[in-house]
CSV table of N, CA and C in Angstrom, one decimal:
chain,number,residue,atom,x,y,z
A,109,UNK,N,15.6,-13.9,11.8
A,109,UNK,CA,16.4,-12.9,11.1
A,109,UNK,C,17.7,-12.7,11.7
A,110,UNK,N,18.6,-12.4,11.0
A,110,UNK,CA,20.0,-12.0,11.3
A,110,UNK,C,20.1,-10.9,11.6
A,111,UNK,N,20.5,-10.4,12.4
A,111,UNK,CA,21.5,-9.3,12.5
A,111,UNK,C,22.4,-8.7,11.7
A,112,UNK,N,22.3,-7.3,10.9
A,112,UNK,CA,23.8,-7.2,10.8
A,112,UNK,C,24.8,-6.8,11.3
A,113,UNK,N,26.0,-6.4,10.5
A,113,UNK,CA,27.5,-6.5,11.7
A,113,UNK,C,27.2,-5.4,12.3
A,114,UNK,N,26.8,-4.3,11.7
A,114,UNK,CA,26.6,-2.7,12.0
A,114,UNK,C,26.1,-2.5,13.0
A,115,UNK,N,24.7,-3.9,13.0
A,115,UNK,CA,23.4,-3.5,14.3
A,115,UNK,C,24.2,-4.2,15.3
A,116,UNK,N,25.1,-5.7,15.3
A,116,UNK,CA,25.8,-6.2,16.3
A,116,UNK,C,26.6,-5.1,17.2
A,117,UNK,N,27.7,-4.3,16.2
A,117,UNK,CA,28.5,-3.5,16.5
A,117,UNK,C,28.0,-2.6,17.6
A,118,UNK,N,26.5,-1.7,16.8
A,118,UNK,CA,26.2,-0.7,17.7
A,118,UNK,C,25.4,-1.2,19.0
A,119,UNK,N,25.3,-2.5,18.9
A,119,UNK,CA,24.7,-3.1,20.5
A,119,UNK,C,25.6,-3.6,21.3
A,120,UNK,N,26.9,-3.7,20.7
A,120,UNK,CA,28.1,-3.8,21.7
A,120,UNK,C,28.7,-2.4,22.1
A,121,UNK,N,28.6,-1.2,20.8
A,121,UNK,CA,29.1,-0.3,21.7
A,121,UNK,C,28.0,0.3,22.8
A,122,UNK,N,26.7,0.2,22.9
A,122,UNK,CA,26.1,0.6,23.3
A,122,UNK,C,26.3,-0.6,24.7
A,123,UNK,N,26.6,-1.7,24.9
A,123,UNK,CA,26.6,-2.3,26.4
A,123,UNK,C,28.1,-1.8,26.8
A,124,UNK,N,28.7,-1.9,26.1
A,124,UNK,CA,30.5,-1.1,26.5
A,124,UNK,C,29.6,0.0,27.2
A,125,UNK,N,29.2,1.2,26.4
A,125,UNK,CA,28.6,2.6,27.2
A,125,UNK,C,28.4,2.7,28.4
A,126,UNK,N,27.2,1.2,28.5
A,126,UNK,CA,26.5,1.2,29.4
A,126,UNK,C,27.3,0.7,30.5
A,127,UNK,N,28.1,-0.3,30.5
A,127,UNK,CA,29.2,-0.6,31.5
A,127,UNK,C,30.2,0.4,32.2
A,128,UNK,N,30.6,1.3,30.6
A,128,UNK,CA,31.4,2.2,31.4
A,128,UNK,C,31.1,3.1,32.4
A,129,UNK,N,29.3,3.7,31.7
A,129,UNK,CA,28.6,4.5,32.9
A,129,UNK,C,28.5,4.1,34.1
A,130,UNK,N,28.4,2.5,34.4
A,130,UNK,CA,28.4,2.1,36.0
A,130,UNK,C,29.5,2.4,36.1
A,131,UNK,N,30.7,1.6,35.7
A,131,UNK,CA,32.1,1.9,36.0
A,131,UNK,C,32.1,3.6,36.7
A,132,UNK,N,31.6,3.7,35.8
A,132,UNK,CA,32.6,5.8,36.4
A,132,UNK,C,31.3,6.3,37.4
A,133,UNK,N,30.2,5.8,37.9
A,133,UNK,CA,29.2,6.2,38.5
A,133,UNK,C,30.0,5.4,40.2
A,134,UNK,N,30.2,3.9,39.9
A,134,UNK,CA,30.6,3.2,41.3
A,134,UNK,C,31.9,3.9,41.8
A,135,UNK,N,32.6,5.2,40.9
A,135,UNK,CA,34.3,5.3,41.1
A,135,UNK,C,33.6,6.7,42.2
A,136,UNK,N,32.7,7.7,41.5
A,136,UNK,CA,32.3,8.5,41.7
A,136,UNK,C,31.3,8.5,42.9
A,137,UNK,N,30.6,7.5,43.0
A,137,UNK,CA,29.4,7.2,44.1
A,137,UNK,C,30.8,6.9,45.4
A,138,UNK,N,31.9,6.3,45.2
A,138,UNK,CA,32.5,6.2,46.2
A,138,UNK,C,33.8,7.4,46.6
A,139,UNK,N,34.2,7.9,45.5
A,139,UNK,CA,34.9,9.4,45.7
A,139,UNK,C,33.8,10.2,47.1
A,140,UNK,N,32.3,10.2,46.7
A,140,UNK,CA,31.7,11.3,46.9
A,140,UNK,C,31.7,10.7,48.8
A,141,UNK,N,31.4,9.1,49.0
A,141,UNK,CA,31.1,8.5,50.4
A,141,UNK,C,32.2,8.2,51.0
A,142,UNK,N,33.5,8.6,50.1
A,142,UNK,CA,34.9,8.6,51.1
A,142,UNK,C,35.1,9.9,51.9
A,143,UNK,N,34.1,11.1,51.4
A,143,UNK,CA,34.3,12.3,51.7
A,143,UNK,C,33.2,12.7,53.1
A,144,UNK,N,32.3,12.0,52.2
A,144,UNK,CA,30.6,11.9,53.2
A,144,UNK,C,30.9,11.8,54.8
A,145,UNK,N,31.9,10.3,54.5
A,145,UNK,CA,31.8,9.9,55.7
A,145,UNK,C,33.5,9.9,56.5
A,146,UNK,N,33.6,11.1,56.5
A,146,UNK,CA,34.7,11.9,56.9
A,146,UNK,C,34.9,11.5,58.2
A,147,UNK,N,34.3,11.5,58.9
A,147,UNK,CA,34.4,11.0,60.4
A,147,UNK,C,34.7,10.1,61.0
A,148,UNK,N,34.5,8.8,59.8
A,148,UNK,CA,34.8,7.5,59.9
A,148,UNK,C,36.5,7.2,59.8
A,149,UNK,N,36.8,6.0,60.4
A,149,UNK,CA,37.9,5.7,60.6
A,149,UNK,C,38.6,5.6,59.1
A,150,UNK,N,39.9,6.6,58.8
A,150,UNK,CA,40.5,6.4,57.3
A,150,UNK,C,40.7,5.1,56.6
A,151,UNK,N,41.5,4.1,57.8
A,151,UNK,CA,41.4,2.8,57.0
A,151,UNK,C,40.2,2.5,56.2
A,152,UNK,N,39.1,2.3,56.9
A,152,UNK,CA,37.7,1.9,56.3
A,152,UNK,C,37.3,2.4,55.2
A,153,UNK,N,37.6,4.1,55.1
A,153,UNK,CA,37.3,4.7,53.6
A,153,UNK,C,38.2,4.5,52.8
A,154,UNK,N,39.7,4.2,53.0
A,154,UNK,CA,40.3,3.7,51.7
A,154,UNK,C,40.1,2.8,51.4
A,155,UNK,N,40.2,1.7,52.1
A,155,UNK,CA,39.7,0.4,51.9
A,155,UNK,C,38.3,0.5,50.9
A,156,UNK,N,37.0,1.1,51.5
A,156,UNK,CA,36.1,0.8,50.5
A,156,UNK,C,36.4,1.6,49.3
A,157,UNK,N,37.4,2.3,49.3
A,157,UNK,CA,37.4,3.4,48.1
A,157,UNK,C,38.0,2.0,47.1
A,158,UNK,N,39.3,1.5,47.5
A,158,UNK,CA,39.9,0.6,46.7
A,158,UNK,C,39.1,-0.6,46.2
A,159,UNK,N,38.0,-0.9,47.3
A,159,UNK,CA,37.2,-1.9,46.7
A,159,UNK,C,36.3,-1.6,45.6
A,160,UNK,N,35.7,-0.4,46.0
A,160,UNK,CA,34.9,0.3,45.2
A,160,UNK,C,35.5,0.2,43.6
A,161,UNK,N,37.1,0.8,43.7
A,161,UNK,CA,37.8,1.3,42.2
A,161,UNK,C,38.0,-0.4,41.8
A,162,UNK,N,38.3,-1.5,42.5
A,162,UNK,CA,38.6,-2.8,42.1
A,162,UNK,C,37.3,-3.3,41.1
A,163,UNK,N,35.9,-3.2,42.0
A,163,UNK,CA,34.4,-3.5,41.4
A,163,UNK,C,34.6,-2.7,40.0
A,164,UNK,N,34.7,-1.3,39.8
A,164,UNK,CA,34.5,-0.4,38.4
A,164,UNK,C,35.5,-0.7,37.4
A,165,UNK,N,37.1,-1.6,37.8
A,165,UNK,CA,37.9,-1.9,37.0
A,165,UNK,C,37.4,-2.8,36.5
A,166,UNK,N,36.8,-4.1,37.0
A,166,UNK,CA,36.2,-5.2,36.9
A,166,UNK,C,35.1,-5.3,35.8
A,167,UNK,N,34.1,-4.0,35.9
A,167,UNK,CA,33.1,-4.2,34.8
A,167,UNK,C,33.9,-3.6,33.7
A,168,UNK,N,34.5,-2.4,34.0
A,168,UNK,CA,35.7,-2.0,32.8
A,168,UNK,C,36.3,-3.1,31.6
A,169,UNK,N,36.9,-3.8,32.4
A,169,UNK,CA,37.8,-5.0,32.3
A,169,UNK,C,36.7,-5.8,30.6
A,170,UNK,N,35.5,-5.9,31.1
A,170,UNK,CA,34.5,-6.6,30.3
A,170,UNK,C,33.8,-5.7,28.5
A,171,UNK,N,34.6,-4.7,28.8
A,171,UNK,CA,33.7,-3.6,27.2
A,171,UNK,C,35.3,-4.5,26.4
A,172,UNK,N,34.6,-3.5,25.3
A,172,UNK,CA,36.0,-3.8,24.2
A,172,UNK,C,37.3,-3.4,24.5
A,173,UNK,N,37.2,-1.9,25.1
A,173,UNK,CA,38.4,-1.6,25.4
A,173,UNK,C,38.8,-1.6,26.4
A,174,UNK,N,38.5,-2.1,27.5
A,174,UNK,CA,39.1,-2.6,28.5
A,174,UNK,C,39.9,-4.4,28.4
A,175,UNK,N,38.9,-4.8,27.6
A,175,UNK,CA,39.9,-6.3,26.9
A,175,UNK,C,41.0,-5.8,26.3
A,176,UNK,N,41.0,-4.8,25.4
A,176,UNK,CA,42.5,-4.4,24.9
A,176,UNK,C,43.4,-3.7,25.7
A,177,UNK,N,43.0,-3.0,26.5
A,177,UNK,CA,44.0,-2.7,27.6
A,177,UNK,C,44.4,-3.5,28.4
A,178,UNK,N,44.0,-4.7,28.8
A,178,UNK,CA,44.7,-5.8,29.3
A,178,UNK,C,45.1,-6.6,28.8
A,179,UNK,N,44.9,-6.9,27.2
A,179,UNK,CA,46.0,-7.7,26.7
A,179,UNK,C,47.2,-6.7,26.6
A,180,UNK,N,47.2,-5.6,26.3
A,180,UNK,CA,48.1,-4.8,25.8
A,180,UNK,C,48.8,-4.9,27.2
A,181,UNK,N,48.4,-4.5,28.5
A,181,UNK,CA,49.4,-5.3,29.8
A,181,UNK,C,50.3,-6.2,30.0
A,182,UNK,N,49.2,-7.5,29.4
A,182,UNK,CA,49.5,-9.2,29.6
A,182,UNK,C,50.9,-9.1,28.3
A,183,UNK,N,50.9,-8.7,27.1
A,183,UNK,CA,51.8,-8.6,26.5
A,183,UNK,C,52.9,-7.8,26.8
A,184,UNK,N,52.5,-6.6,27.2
A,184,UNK,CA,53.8,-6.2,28.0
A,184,UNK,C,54.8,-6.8,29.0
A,185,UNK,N,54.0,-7.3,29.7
A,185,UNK,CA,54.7,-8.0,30.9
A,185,UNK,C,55.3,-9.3,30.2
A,186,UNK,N,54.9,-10.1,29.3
A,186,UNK,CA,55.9,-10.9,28.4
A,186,UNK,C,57.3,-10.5,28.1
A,187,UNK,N,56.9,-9.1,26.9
A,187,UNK,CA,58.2,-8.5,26.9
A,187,UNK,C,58.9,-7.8,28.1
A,188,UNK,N,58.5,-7.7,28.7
A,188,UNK,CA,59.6,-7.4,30.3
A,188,UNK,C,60.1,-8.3,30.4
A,189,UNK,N,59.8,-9.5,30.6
A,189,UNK,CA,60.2,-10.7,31.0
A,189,UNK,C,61.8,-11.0,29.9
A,190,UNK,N,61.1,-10.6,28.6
A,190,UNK,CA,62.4,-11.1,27.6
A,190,UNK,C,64.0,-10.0,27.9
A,191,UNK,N,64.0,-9.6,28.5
A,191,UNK,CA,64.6,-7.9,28.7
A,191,UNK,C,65.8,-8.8,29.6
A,192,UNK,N,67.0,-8.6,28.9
A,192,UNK,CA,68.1,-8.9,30.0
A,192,UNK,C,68.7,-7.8,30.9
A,193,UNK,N,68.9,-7.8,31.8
A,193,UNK,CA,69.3,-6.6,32.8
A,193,UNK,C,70.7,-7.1,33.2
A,194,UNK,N,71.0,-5.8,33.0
A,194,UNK,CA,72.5,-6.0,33.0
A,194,UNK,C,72.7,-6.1,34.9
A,195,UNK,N,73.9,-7.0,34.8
A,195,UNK,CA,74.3,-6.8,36.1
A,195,UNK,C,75.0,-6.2,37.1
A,196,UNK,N,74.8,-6.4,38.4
A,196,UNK,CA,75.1,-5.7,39.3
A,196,UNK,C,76.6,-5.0,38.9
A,197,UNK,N,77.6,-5.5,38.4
A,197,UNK,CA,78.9,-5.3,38.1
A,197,UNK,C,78.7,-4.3,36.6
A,198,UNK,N,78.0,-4.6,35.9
A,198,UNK,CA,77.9,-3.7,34.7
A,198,UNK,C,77.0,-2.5,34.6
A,199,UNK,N,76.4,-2.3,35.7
A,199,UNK,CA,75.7,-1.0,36.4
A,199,UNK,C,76.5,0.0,36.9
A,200,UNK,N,77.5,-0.8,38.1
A,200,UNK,CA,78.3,-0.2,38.7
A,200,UNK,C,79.4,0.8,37.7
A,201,UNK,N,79.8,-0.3,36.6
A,201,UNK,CA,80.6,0.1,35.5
A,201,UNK,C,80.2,1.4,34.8
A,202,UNK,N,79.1,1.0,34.5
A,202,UNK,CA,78.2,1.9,33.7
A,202,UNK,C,78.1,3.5,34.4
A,203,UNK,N,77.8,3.5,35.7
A,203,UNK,CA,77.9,4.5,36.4
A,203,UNK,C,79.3,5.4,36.8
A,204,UNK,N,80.2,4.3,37.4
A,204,UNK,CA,81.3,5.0,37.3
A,204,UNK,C,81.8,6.0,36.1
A,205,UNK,N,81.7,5.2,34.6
A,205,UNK,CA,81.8,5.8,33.4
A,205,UNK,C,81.5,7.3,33.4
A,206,UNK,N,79.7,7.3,34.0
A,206,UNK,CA,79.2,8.3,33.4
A,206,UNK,C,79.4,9.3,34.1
A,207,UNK,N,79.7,8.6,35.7
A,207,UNK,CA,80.5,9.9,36.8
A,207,UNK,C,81.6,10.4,36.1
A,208,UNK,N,82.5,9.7,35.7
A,208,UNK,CA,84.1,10.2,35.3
A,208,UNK,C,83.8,11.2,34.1
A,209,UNK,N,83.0,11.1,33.0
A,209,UNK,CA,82.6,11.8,31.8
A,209,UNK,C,82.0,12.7,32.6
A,210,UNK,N,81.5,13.0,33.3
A,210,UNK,CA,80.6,14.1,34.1
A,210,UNK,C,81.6,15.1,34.7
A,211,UNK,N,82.2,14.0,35.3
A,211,UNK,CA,83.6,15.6,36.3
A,211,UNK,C,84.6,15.8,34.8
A,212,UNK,N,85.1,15.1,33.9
A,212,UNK,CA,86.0,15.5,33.0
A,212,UNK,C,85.4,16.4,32.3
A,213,UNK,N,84.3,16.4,31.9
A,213,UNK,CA,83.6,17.3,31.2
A,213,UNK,C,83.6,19.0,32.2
A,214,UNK,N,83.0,18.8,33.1
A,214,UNK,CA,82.7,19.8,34.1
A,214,UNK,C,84.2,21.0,34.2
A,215,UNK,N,85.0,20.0,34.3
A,215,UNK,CA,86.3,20.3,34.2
A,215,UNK,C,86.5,21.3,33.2
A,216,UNK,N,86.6,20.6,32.1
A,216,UNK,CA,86.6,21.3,31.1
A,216,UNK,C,85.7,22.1,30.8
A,217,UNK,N,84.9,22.4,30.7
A,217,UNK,CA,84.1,23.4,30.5
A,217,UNK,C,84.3,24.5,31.8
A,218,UNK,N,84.6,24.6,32.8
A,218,UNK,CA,85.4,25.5,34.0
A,218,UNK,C,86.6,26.1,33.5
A,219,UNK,N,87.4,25.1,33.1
A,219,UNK,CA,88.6,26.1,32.2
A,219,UNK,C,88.4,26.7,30.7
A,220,UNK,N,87.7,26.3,30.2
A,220,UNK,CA,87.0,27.0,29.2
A,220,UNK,C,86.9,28.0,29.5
A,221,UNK,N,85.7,28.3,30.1
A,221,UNK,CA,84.7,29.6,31.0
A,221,UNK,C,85.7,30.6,31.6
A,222,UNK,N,86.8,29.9,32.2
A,222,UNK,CA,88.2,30.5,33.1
A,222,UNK,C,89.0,31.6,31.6
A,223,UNK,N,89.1,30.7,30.7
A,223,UNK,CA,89.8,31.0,29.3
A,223,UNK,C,89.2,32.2,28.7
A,224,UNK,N,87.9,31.8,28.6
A,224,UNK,CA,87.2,32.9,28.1
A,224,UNK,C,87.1,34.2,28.7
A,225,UNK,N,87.1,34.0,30.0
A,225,UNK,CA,86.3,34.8,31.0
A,225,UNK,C,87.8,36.2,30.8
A,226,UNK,N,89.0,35.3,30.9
A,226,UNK,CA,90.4,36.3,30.7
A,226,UNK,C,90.3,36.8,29.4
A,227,UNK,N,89.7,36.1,28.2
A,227,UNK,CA,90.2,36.7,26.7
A,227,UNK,C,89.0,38.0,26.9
A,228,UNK,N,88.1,37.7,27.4
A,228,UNK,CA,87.0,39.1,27.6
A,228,UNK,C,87.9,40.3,27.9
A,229,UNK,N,88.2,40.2,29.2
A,229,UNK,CA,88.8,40.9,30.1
A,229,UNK,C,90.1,41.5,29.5
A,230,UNK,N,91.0,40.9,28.7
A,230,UNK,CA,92.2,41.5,28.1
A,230,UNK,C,91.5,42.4,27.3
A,231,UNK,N,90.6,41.7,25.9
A,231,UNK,CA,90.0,42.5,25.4
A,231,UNK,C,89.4,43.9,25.7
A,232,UNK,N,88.5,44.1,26.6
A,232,UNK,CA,88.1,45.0,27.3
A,232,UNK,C,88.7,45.9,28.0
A,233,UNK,N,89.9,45.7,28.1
A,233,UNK,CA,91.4,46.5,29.2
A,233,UNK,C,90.6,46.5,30.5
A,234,UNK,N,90.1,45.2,31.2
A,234,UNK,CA,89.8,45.4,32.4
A,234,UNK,C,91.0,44.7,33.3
A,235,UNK,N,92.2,44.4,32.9
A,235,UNK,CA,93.0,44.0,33.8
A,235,UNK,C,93.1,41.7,33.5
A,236,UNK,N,94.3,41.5,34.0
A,236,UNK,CA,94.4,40.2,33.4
A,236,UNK,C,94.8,39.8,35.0
């Protein structure tokens, strides 16, 4: 007898489940023995903490959506790759720009505020 897609489906999501429960049990079992064993030298507990989270990415890695979260990576990193970056000289450019629009603006808006601050003040007869 065949299987259908539905019964396939629900016995894939049902091993995904079951993977992810180890996954988040090995993250957890080792949160709790990085704490346990408090006395122990720190290197040693990060170290097993990171081995620990490496093992639970690893079965992760294996459900459904952990394969799509790493193609969706692997493709990312393609497109990074296609991305031209501007250079050292048209950074610099680019910054100076945005410096100079920053103080001219600032400027202006100081004598603004200066402007206004006197048209208040006449108004008001507090003295010019």
């Amino acid at each position: 007898m065949n299987p259908s897609k539905s019964e396939a489906e629900t016995e894939t999501g049902r091993y995904d489940t079951l993977l992810w429960s180890v996954a988040v049990v090995i993250v957890v079992a080792a949160m709790v023995a990085f704490y346990w064993f408090a006395e122990a030298l720190l290197a040693v507990r990060v170290v097993g903490l990171l081995a620990a989270v490496a093992v639970a990415v690893a079965i992760a890695v294996r459900t459904r959506l952990g394969a799509e979260v790493l193609g969706y990576l692997r493709d990312s990193r393609v497109e990074l790759r296609k991305v031209v970056w501007p250079t050292r000289q048209e950074t610099l450019q680019t910054t100076l720009a945005v410096f100079l629009m920053v103080t001219v603006m600032g400027i202006f808006l100081w004598l603004l505020d200066m402007l206004l601050l006197w048209g208040v003040r006449v108004l008001t007869g507090q003295g010019a």
